[in-house]
Amino acid sequence: MRFLVLRLEGPLMSFGDAAVDELRRTRELPGLSMLTGLAANALGLRFTDGNRLGRLQERLVYGARLDRKGQLLRDFQTAQLNKNDLLWRSDGLGPERREGGDGSFSGPTLRERFYRADSRVCVVLSLVPVDESPTLDDLAAAFARPFRPLFLGRVCCPPSGPLHRGEVVDALDAYDALERAAPGEQSDPAPLTALWPADGPGARRPADMAAGRIVELHDLRDWRNDVHSGSRYAVSGPVHPCGVSAKGEVQS
């Protein structure tokens, strides 16, 4: 399989986890719906292209590796809002008016948002079937010249550099691609935490499975109805990328 290598790096990034009211946590590694949205923005798809977004999510195969853990950042937000304050929407369908009676706005709005600070993530990404549009080459071209600005989970998290820098690896599966994709300098010591498919295209054969554990991820989006819905299984475990020592030094 051919995989594009993406380098996700920036001052802040946020990979949404399950939300409870206004408590929004972040994972260490990106989920499938987030990467679908990232690719869709690069390709120029719109939020209303539900069928095309859904098909892109179905075709996307990826593995992710935490090259530098960074730090967890908690952002506590408080603001006094009234009924006439409009809400800005990132899907382009806003602004939206606030609902509720006057008593709903007597106190401040409280929110908690979590981010990864000074983190770096390597993503290996492929599309199946390979001959369906958009192709992997189309996606590489889109990342080189994205249709609109890209961000790492939230619009307040711009990347510090190009996400795709021409790197492509040929590998047996996503785990193999993560081992072949060399980390940059100042990476954490090996082994590095990673995530890869548990089944389907890009998954390891059972006899070749590296030490890891099966995890359930709630990272599927119903793009037609604008809700997160459903779950999938992936493998979380360590990888030893080529050229990285146990001290985090890049070997020549």
mmCIF file of C-alpha atoms in Angstrom:
data_model
loop_
_atom_site.group_PDB
_atom_site.id
_atom_site.type_symbol
_atom_site.label_atom_id
_atom_site.label_comp_id
_atom_site.label_asym_id
_atom_site.label_seq_id
_atom_site.Cartn_x
_atom_site.Cartn_y
_atom_site.Cartn_z
ATOM 1 C CA MET A 1 0.000 0.000 0.000
ATOM 2 C CA ARG A 2 1.030 3.606 -0.617
ATOM 3 C CA PHE A 3 0.725 6.024 2.283
ATOM 4 C CA LEU A 4 1.121 9.792 2.392
ATOM 5 C CA VAL A 5 3.125 10.939 5.406
ATOM 6 C CA LEU A 6 1.621 13.934 7.215
ATOM 7 C CA ARG A 7 3.468 15.904 9.895
ATOM 8 C CA LEU A 8 1.042 17.484 12.362
ATOM 9 C CA GLU A 9 2.868 20.094 14.397
ATOM 10 C CA GLY A 10 1.896 23.459 15.865
ATOM 11 C CA PRO A 11 1.777 25.466 19.090
ATOM 12 C CA LEU A 12 -1.605 23.893 19.896
ATOM 13 C CA MET A 13 -3.676 21.020 18.558
ATOM 14 C CA SER A 14 -6.858 19.364 19.766
ATOM 15 C CA PHE A 15 -8.163 15.929 18.795
ATOM 16 C CA GLY A 16 -11.709 15.831 20.140
ATOM 17 C CA ASP A 17 -12.731 13.142 22.580
ATOM 18 C CA ALA A 18 -16.235 12.397 23.871
ATOM 19 C CA ALA A 19 -17.826 15.673 25.028
ATOM 20 C CA VAL A 20 -19.759 15.985 28.278
ATOM 21 C CA ASP A 21 -21.788 19.207 28.325
ATOM 22 C CA GLU A 22 -19.165 21.973 27.969
ATOM 23 C CA LEU A 23 -16.216 19.770 28.987
ATOM 24 C CA ARG A 24 -14.254 19.034 25.814
ATOM 25 C CA ARG A 25 -11.216 16.805 26.263
ATOM 26 C CA THR A 26 -8.588 15.874 23.680
ATOM 27 C CA ARG A 27 -6.907 12.646 22.701
ATOM 28 C CA GLU A 28 -3.189 12.357 22.040
ATOM 29 C CA LEU A 29 -3.790 11.175 18.468
ATOM 30 C CA PRO A 30 -6.294 12.276 15.795
ATOM 31 C CA GLY A 31 -9.493 10.389 15.015
ATOM 32 C CA LEU A 32 -11.010 9.344 11.716
ATOM 33 C CA SER A 33 -13.592 12.145 11.450
ATOM 34 C CA MET A 34 -10.958 14.803 12.196
ATOM 35 C CA LEU A 35 -8.664 13.520 9.431
ATOM 36 C CA THR A 36 -11.636 13.289 7.071
ATOM 37 C CA GLY A 37 -12.405 16.955 7.710
ATOM 38 C CA LEU A 38 -8.737 17.879 7.267
ATOM 39 C CA ALA A 39 -8.563 16.120 3.887
ATOM 40 C CA ALA A 40 -11.941 17.552 2.859
ATOM 41 C CA ASN A 41 -10.797 21.115 3.588
ATOM 42 C CA ALA A 42 -7.677 20.571 1.504
ATOM 43 C CA LEU A 43 -9.785 19.194 -1.372
ATOM 44 C CA GLY A 44 -12.301 22.031 -1.150
ATOM 45 C CA LEU A 45 -15.355 20.026 -0.094
ATOM 46 C CA ARG A 46 -18.120 21.916 1.676
ATOM 47 C CA PHE A 47 -19.852 21.077 4.934
ATOM 48 C CA THR A 48 -23.048 20.437 2.964
ATOM 49 C CA ASP A 49 -21.386 17.747 0.777
ATOM 50 C CA GLY A 50 -22.592 15.023 3.132
ATOM 51 C CA ASN A 51 -22.454 12.105 0.690
ATOM 52 C CA ARG A 52 -18.948 12.932 -0.526
ATOM 53 C CA LEU A 53 -17.691 13.488 3.012
ATOM 54 C CA GLY A 54 -19.179 10.199 4.145
ATOM 55 C CA ARG A 55 -17.567 8.326 1.268
ATOM 56 C CA LEU A 56 -14.196 9.963 1.971
ATOM 57 C CA GLN A 57 -14.412 8.815 5.594
ATOM 58 C CA GLU A 58 -15.261 5.264 4.480
ATOM 59 C CA ARG A 59 -12.212 5.126 2.183
ATOM 60 C CA LEU A 60 -9.653 6.633 4.522
ATOM 61 C CA VAL A 61 -7.103 4.259 6.076
ATOM 62 C CA TYR A 62 -4.565 5.664 8.490
ATOM 63 C CA GLY A 63 -2.129 5.125 11.314
ATOM 64 C CA ALA A 64 -0.946 7.808 13.757
ATOM 65 C CA ARG A 65 2.189 8.047 15.891
ATOM 66 C CA LEU A 66 2.968 10.407 18.764
ATOM 67 C CA ASP A 67 6.480 11.629 17.957
ATOM 68 C CA ARG A 68 6.517 14.229 20.720
ATOM 69 C CA LYS A 69 4.022 14.097 23.571
ATOM 70 C CA GLY A 70 4.201 17.756 24.577
ATOM 71 C CA GLN A 71 1.929 18.918 27.388
ATOM 72 C CA LEU A 72 -1.785 18.889 28.141
ATOM 73 C CA LEU A 73 -3.207 22.427 28.279
ATOM 74 C CA ARG A 74 -6.530 23.276 29.970
ATOM 75 C CA ASP A 75 -8.323 26.398 28.765
ATOM 76 C CA PHE A 76 -11.078 27.557 31.125
ATOM 77 C CA GLN A 77 -13.407 29.972 29.347
ATOM 78 C CA THR A 78 -16.017 32.223 30.927
ATOM 79 C CA ALA A 79 -18.118 34.846 29.171
ATOM 80 C CA GLN A 80 -21.311 36.740 29.910
ATOM 81 C CA LEU A 81 -23.580 36.345 26.890
ATOM 82 C CA ASN A 82 -27.089 37.609 26.315
ATOM 83 C CA LYS A 83 -29.845 36.440 24.008
ATOM 84 C CA ASN A 84 -28.954 38.937 21.288
ATOM 85 C CA ASP A 85 -25.345 37.772 20.988
ATOM 86 C CA LEU A 86 -24.996 35.828 17.735
ATOM 87 C CA LEU A 87 -23.128 32.525 17.488
ATOM 88 C CA TRP A 88 -20.520 32.120 14.752
ATOM 89 C CA ARG A 89 -20.548 28.713 13.056
ATOM 90 C CA SER A 90 -17.531 27.124 11.395
ATOM 91 C CA ASP A 91 -19.739 25.305 8.847
ATOM 92 C CA GLY A 92 -20.594 28.563 7.068
ATOM 93 C CA LEU A 93 -24.306 28.367 7.927
ATOM 94 C CA GLY A 94 -24.237 31.017 10.655
ATOM 95 C CA PRO A 95 -24.524 33.312 12.382
ATOM 96 C CA GLU A 96 -27.056 31.633 14.611
ATOM 97 C CA ARG A 97 -29.297 33.182 17.243
ATOM 98 C CA ARG A 98 -29.251 31.861 20.808
ATOM 99 C CA GLU A 99 -32.298 29.977 22.077
ATOM 100 C CA GLY A 100 -33.913 30.050 25.524
ATOM 101 C CA GLY A 101 -35.729 32.420 27.844
ATOM 102 C CA ASP A 102 -34.233 35.442 29.575
ATOM 103 C CA GLY A 103 -33.392 33.359 32.651
ATOM 104 C CA SER A 104 -31.052 31.219 30.547
ATOM 105 C CA PHE A 105 -28.621 34.127 30.270
ATOM 106 C CA SER A 106 -28.531 35.356 33.876
ATOM 107 C CA GLY A 107 -25.132 33.754 34.583
ATOM 108 C CA PRO A 108 -21.861 33.470 32.673
ATOM 109 C CA THR A 109 -21.201 30.711 30.147
ATOM 110 C CA LEU A 110 -18.515 28.318 31.418
ATOM 111 C CA ARG A 111 -16.489 26.038 29.166
ATOM 112 C CA GLU A 112 -13.388 23.867 29.461
ATOM 113 C CA ARG A 113 -11.304 23.121 26.380
ATOM 114 C CA PHE A 114 -8.232 20.891 26.394
ATOM 115 C CA TYR A 115 -5.319 21.074 23.949
ATOM 116 C CA ARG A 116 -1.957 19.434 23.288
ATOM 117 C CA ALA A 117 0.831 22.031 23.470
ATOM 118 C CA ASP A 118 4.183 21.590 21.674
ATOM 119 C CA SER A 119 3.163 18.156 20.442
ATOM 120 C CA ARG A 120 4.063 16.473 17.164
ATOM 121 C CA VAL A 121 2.162 13.678 15.419
ATOM 122 C CA CYS A 122 3.026 11.627 12.346
ATOM 123 C CA VAL A 123 0.085 10.331 10.288
ATOM 124 C CA VAL A 124 0.338 7.792 7.465
ATOM 125 C CA LEU A 125 -2.736 7.993 5.262
ATOM 126 C CA SER A 126 -4.085 6.001 2.338
ATOM 127 C CA LEU A 127 -7.342 5.644 0.388
ATOM 128 C CA VAL A 128 -9.109 2.456 -0.711
ATOM 129 C CA PRO A 129 -10.047 1.613 -3.348
ATOM 130 C CA VAL A 130 -7.036 3.276 -4.950
ATOM 131 C CA ASP A 131 -8.623 4.067 -8.328
ATOM 132 C CA GLU A 132 -11.659 5.958 -7.030
ATOM 133 C CA SER A 133 -11.722 9.766 -7.109
ATOM 134 C CA PRO A 134 -10.229 11.522 -5.280
ATOM 135 C CA THR A 135 -7.082 9.430 -5.566
ATOM 136 C CA LEU A 136 -4.123 9.516 -3.225
ATOM 137 C CA ASP A 137 -2.272 11.676 -5.769
ATOM 138 C CA ASP A 138 -5.213 14.098 -5.766
ATOM 139 C CA LEU A 139 -4.982 14.271 -2.004
ATOM 140 C CA ALA A 140 -1.210 14.867 -2.101
ATOM 141 C CA ALA A 141 -1.739 17.739 -4.535
ATOM 142 C CA ALA A 142 -4.486 19.172 -2.317
ATOM 143 C CA PHE A 143 -2.241 19.152 0.748
ATOM 144 C CA ALA A 144 0.484 20.873 -1.281
ATOM 145 C CA ARG A 145 -1.945 23.642 -2.311
ATOM 146 C CA PRO A 146 -4.984 23.384 0.009
ATOM 147 C CA PHE A 147 -8.265 24.910 -1.135
ATOM 148 C CA ARG A 148 -8.688 26.687 2.226
ATOM 149 C CA PRO A 149 -6.588 27.112 5.405
ATOM 150 C CA LEU A 150 -6.048 23.929 7.400
ATOM 151 C CA PHE A 151 -6.094 23.550 11.178
ATOM 152 C CA LEU A 152 -5.275 20.833 13.698
ATOM 153 C CA GLY A 153 -8.629 19.960 15.222
ATOM 154 C CA ARG A 154 -9.878 23.472 16.020
ATOM 155 C CA VAL A 155 -9.807 26.664 13.963
ATOM 156 C CA CYS A 156 -7.584 28.248 16.635
ATOM 157 C CA CYS A 157 -4.891 25.600 16.003
ATOM 158 C CA PRO A 158 -3.044 26.398 12.752
ATOM 159 C CA PRO A 159 -0.104 24.155 11.812
ATOM 160 C CA SER A 160 3.408 25.573 12.023
ATOM 161 C CA GLY A 161 4.357 24.222 8.589
ATOM 162 C CA PRO A 162 3.126 22.219 5.578
ATOM 163 C CA LEU A 163 1.356 19.026 6.601
ATOM 164 C CA HIS A 164 2.575 17.005 3.614
ATOM 165 C CA ARG A 165 6.118 17.554 2.381
ATOM 166 C CA GLY A 166 6.218 15.069 -0.465
ATOM 167 C CA GLU A 167 6.864 12.035 1.738
ATOM 168 C CA VAL A 168 5.309 8.783 0.549
ATOM 169 C CA VAL A 169 6.032 5.290 1.877
ATOM 170 C CA ASP A 170 5.229 1.892 0.392
ATOM 171 C CA ALA A 171 4.351 -0.538 3.169
ATOM 172 C CA LEU A 172 2.504 -3.765 3.897
ATOM 173 C CA ASP A 173 0.056 -2.028 6.230
ATOM 174 C CA ALA A 174 -0.390 1.069 8.384
ATOM 175 C CA TYR A 175 1.787 -0.289 11.202
ATOM 176 C CA ASP A 176 4.600 -0.994 8.764
ATOM 177 C CA ALA A 177 4.226 2.517 7.326
ATOM 178 C CA LEU A 178 4.535 4.024 10.820
ATOM 179 C CA GLU A 179 7.791 2.134 11.331
ATOM 180 C CA ARG A 180 9.142 3.244 7.958
ATOM 181 C CA ALA A 181 8.263 6.939 8.348
ATOM 182 C CA ALA A 182 11.248 8.497 10.099
ATOM 183 C CA PRO A 183 10.508 10.986 12.896
ATOM 184 C CA GLY A 184 12.113 14.404 12.862
ATOM 185 C CA GLU A 185 14.579 15.770 15.347
ATOM 186 C CA GLN A 186 13.656 16.264 19.025
ATOM 187 C CA SER A 187 11.371 13.253 19.058
ATOM 188 C CA ASP A 188 10.578 11.401 22.254
ATOM 189 C CA PRO A 189 12.591 8.223 22.950
ATOM 190 C CA ALA A 190 11.440 5.026 21.251
ATOM 191 C CA PRO A 191 9.143 3.163 21.513
ATOM 192 C CA LEU A 192 6.525 5.719 20.471
ATOM 193 C CA THR A 193 2.787 5.485 21.153
ATOM 194 C CA ALA A 194 0.786 4.736 18.012
ATOM 195 C CA LEU A 195 -2.643 3.831 16.687
ATOM 196 C CA TRP A 196 -3.407 1.664 13.650
ATOM 197 C CA PRO A 197 -6.388 -0.264 12.165
ATOM 198 C CA ALA A 198 -7.598 -3.386 13.954
ATOM 199 C CA ASP A 199 -9.215 -4.866 10.846
ATOM 200 C CA GLY A 200 -9.901 -4.174 7.199
ATOM 201 C CA PRO A 201 -7.458 -2.547 4.760
ATOM 202 C CA GLY A 202 -4.204 -1.465 6.337
ATOM 203 C CA ALA A 203 -4.542 -3.774 9.365
ATOM 204 C CA ARG A 204 -1.787 -6.097 10.548
ATOM 205 C CA ARG A 205 -2.212 -9.806 9.992
ATOM 206 C CA PRO A 206 -2.885 -11.549 13.349
ATOM 207 C CA ALA A 207 0.379 -13.512 13.155
ATOM 208 C CA ASP A 208 2.331 -10.262 12.721
ATOM 209 C CA MET A 209 0.447 -8.210 15.323
ATOM 210 C CA ALA A 210 2.737 -6.104 17.476
ATOM 211 C CA ALA A 211 2.137 -5.917 21.212
ATOM 212 C CA GLY A 212 -0.863 -3.673 21.647
ATOM 213 C CA ARG A 213 -4.426 -3.506 22.897
ATOM 214 C CA ILE A 214 -7.730 -3.187 21.112
ATOM 215 C CA VAL A 215 -9.473 0.112 21.823
ATOM 216 C CA GLU A 216 -12.936 1.338 20.877
ATOM 217 C CA LEU A 217 -12.946 4.795 19.301
ATOM 218 C CA HIS A 218 -16.039 6.976 18.976
ATOM 219 C CA ASP A 219 -14.636 8.985 16.075
ATOM 220 C CA LEU A 220 -17.114 8.326 13.264
ATOM 221 C CA ARG A 221 -19.237 11.170 11.947
ATOM 222 C CA ASP A 222 -22.580 11.023 10.200
ATOM 223 C CA TRP A 223 -21.782 13.845 7.782
ATOM 224 C CA ARG A 224 -25.246 13.868 6.247
ATOM 225 C CA ASN A 225 -26.943 14.644 9.571
ATOM 226 C CA ASP A 226 -24.084 16.603 11.181
ATOM 227 C CA VAL A 227 -23.673 14.362 14.248
ATOM 228 C CA HIS A 228 -21.047 12.019 15.609
ATOM 229 C CA SER A 229 -22.419 8.508 15.469
ATOM 230 C CA GLY A 230 -21.003 5.006 15.788
ATOM 231 C CA SER A 231 -17.680 3.569 16.853
ATOM 232 C CA ARG A 232 -14.858 1.438 15.474
ATOM 233 C CA TYR A 233 -11.951 -0.615 16.800
ATOM 234 C CA ALA A 234 -8.262 0.153 16.478
ATOM 235 C CA VAL A 235 -5.012 -1.091 18.004
ATOM 236 C CA SER A 236 -3.042 1.112 20.394
ATOM 237 C CA GLY A 237 0.544 0.139 21.081
ATOM 238 C CA PRO A 238 4.252 0.933 20.691
ATOM 239 C CA VAL A 239 6.218 1.297 17.471
ATOM 240 C CA HIS A 240 9.965 1.550 16.886
ATOM 241 C CA PRO A 241 10.490 3.834 13.871
ATOM 242 C CA CYS A 242 13.546 3.300 11.729
ATOM 243 C CA GLY A 243 16.470 5.444 12.846
ATOM 244 C CA VAL A 244 15.310 6.379 16.358
ATOM 245 C CA SER A 245 17.159 5.274 19.477
ATOM 246 C CA ALA A 246 15.758 4.641 22.936
ATOM 247 C CA LYS A 247 17.140 8.080 23.891
ATOM 248 C CA GLY A 248 15.154 9.857 21.197
ATOM 249 C CA GLU A 249 18.228 10.469 19.047
ATOM 250 C CA VAL A 250 17.859 10.293 15.270
ATOM 251 C CA GLN A 251 20.316 7.753 13.869
ATOM 252 C CA SER A 252 22.050 8.454 10.582
#
